Short mmCIF file of C-alpha atoms and ligand atoms in Angstrom, two decimals:
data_model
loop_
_atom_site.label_atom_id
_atom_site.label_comp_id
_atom_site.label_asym_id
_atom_site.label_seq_id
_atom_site.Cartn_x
_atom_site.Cartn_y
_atom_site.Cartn_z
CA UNK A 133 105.22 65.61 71.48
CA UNK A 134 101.79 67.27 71.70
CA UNK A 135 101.44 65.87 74.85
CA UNK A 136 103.96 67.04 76.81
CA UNK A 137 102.39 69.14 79.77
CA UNK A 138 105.96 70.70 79.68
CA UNK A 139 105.50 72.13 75.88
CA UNK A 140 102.05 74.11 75.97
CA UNK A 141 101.86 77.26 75.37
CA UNK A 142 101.17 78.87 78.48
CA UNK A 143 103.60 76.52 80.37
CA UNK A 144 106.42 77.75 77.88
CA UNK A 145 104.92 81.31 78.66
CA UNK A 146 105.66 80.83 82.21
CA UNK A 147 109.10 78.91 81.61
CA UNK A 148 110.15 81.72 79.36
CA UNK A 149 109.41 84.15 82.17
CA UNK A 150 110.99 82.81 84.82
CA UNK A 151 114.41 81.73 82.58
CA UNK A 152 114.28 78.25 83.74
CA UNK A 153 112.01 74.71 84.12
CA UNK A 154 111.56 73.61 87.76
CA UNK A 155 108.95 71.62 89.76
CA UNK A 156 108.39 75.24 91.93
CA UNK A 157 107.43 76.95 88.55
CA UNK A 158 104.85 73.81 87.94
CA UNK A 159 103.34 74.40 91.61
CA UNK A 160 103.09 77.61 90.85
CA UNK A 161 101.41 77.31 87.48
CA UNK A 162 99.16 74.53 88.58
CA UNK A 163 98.30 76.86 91.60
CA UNK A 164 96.85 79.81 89.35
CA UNK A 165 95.33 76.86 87.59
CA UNK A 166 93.35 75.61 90.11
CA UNK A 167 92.46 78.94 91.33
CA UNK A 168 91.38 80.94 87.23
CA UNK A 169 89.16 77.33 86.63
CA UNK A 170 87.29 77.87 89.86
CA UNK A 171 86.88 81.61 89.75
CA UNK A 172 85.54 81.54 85.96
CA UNK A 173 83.60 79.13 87.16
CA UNK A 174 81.30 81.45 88.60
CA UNK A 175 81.84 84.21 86.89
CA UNK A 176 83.21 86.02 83.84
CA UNK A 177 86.89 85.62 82.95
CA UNK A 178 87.92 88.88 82.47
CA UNK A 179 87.44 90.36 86.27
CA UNK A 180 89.84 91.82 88.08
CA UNK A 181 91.93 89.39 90.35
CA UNK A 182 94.08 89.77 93.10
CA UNK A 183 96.63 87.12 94.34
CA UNK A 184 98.16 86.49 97.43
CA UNK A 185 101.24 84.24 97.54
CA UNK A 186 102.94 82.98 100.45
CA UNK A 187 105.92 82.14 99.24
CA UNK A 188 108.40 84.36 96.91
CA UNK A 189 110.31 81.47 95.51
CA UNK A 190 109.85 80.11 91.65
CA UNK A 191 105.81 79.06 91.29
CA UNK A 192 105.33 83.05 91.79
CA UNK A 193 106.32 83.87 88.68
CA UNK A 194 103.80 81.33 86.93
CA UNK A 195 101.31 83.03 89.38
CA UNK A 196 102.32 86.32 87.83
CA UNK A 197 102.10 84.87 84.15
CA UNK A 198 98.80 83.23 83.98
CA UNK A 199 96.76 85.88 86.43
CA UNK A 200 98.45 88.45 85.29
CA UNK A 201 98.59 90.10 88.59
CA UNK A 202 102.38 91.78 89.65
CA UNK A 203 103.83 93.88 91.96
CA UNK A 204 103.45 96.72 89.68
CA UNK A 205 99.75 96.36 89.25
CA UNK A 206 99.74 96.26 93.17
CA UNK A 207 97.50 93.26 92.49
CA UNK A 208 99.83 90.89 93.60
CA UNK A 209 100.57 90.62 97.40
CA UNK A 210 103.41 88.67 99.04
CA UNK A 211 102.47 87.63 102.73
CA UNK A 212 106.28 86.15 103.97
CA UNK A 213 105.09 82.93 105.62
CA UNK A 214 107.48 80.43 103.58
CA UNK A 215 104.53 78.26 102.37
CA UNK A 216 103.53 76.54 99.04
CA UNK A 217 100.46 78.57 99.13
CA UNK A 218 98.80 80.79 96.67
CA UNK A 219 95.35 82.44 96.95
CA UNK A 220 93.68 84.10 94.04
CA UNK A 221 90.84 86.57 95.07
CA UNK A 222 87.85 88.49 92.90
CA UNK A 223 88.23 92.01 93.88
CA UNK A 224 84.61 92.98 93.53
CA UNK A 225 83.51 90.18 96.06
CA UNK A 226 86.83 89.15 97.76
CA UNK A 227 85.86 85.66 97.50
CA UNK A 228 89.37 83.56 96.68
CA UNK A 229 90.76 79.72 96.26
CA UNK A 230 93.26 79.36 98.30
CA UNK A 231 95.65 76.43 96.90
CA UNK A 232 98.18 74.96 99.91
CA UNK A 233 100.53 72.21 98.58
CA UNK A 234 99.51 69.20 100.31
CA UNK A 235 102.29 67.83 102.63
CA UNK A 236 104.55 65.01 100.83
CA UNK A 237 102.39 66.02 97.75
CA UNK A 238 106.44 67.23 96.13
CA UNK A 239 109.86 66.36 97.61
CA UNK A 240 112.84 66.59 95.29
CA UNK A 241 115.08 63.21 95.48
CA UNK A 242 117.68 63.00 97.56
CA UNK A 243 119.89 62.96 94.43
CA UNK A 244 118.63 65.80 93.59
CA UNK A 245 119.19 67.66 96.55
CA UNK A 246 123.15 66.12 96.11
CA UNK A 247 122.95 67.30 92.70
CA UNK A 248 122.38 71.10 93.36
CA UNK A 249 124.26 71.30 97.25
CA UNK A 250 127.25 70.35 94.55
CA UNK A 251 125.85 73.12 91.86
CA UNK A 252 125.55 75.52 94.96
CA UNK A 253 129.64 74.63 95.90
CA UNK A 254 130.44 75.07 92.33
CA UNK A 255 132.00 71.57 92.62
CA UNK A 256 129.77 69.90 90.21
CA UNK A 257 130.59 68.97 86.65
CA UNK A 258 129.19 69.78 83.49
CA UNK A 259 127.66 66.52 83.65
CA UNK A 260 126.17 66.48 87.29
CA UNK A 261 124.96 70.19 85.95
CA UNK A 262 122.62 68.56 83.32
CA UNK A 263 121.65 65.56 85.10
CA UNK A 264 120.22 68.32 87.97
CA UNK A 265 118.26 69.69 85.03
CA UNK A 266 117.12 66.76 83.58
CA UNK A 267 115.94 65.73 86.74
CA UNK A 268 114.08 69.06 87.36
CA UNK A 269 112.36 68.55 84.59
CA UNK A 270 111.39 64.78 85.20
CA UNK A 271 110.26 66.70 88.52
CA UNK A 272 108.03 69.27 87.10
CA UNK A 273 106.52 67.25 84.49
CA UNK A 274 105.24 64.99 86.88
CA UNK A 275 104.02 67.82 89.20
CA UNK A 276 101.58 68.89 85.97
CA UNK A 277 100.73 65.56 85.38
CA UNK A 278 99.28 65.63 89.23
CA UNK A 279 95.69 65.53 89.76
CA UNK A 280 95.07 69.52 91.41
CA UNK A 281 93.21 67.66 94.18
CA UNK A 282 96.26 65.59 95.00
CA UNK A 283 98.89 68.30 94.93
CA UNK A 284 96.83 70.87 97.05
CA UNK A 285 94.59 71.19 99.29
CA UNK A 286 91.91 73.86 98.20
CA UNK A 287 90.13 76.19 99.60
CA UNK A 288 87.42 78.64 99.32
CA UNK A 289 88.29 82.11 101.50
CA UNK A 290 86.74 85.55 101.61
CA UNK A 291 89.12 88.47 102.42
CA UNK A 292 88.64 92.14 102.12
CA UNK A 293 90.62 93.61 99.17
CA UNK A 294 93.70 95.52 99.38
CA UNK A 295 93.42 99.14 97.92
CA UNK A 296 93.60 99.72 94.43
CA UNK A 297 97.35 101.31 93.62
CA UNK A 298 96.62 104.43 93.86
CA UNK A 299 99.44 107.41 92.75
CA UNK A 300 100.74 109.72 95.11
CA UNK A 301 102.87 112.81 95.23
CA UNK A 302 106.70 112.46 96.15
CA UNK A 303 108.72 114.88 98.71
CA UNK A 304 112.37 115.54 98.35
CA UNK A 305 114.62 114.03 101.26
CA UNK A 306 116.62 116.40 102.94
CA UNK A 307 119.64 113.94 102.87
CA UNK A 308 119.87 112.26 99.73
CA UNK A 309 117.86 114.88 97.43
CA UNK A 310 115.73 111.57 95.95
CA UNK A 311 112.13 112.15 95.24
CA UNK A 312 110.28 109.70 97.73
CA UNK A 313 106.74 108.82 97.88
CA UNK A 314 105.23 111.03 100.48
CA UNK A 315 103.68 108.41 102.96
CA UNK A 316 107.92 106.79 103.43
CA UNK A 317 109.02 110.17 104.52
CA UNK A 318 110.23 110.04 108.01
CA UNK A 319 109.82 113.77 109.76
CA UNK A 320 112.78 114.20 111.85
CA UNK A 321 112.11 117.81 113.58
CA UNK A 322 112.19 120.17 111.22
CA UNK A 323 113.29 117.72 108.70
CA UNK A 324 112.56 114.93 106.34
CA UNK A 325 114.42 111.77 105.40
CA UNK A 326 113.88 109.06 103.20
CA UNK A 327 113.82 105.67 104.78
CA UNK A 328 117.31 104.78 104.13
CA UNK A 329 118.32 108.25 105.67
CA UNK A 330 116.12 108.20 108.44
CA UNK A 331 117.58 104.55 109.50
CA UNK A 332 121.57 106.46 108.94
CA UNK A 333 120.49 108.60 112.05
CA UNK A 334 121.20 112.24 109.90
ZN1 ZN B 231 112.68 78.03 89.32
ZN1 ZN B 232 117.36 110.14 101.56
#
């Protein structure tokens, strides 16, 4: 089935990345959507981008696939404010699309919710086990079937851009003997302590 939002390529790129289907992994991947078709609107596709996610639950990792901003790039920044909300920025201009799920835009059914409170007990069958999946993907094929103006409200925002990852020298703790970026070293009088050693009171 060609048509089958759930089988194109870059969907199955995310799905593969993230290990399962689920209607957070389609917000996510609808998210970076809306946010790449607006940006390349105005100007060429191969920029640099930065994106800002507000959430760190599933759609982050279709964020991560289809920007191709991560953690490790230190393009992609994780602001804890439990929201269905993913910005992606230029970083020459800092101008973004900021994509907010719309309120009752997604709720999972209430059978749903049965489903994986039973999964989550490990008192559900093998059965109840697929019908949960087979209803998260119901879920997250509908979610890409969405109009992007009905699922989010969007946004243009201008930010200033976090730094560029930059590489810096390490220090050995005085505790633990583990090289540690310098900036984390705590100076305790004479000495220094890694985070973790610092918070052990040495
Ligand atoms: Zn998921
Ligand atoms: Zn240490």
């Amino acid at each position: 089935m060609a048509s089958d939002p759930l089988q194109t390529e870059d969907f199955r790129r995310c799905a593969e990345f993230h290990g399962h289907i689920c209607p957070g992994l389609s917000i996510g991947y609808m998210a970076a959507r809306a946010g790449l078709e607006r940006l390349h609107s105005l100007r060429a596709s191969d920029e640099e981008l930065v994106a800002e996610v507000e959430t760190d639950a599933c759609g982050v990792d279709a964020v991560q696939v289809l920007t191709g901003c991560t953690f490790g790039k230190g393009n992609l920044v994780y602001r804890d404010c439990g929201k269905q909300a993913f910005t992606l920025f230029s970083r020459s201009t800092g101008q973004g699309v900021r994509a907010s799920l719309r309120a009752g835009a997604f709720a999972p059914e209430s059978r749903q919710q049965e489903l994986f409170d039973r999964m989550h007990d490990n008192t559900a069958t093998a059965e109840e086990v697929r019908e949960f999946w087979d209803l998260q993907r119901d879920k997250s094929r509908e979610v890409l079937e969405k109009p992007l103006e009905d699922l989010f409200s969007l946004e243009w925002v201008t930010r200033s851009m976090p730094e560029k990852a930059e590489i810096e020298g390490s220090e050995i703790c005085d505790k633990c003997g583990e090289p540690t970026m310098a900036s984390r070293m705590r100076h305790i009088g004479e000495a220094k302590y890694c985070l973790d050693c610092a918070d052990r009171k040495t």
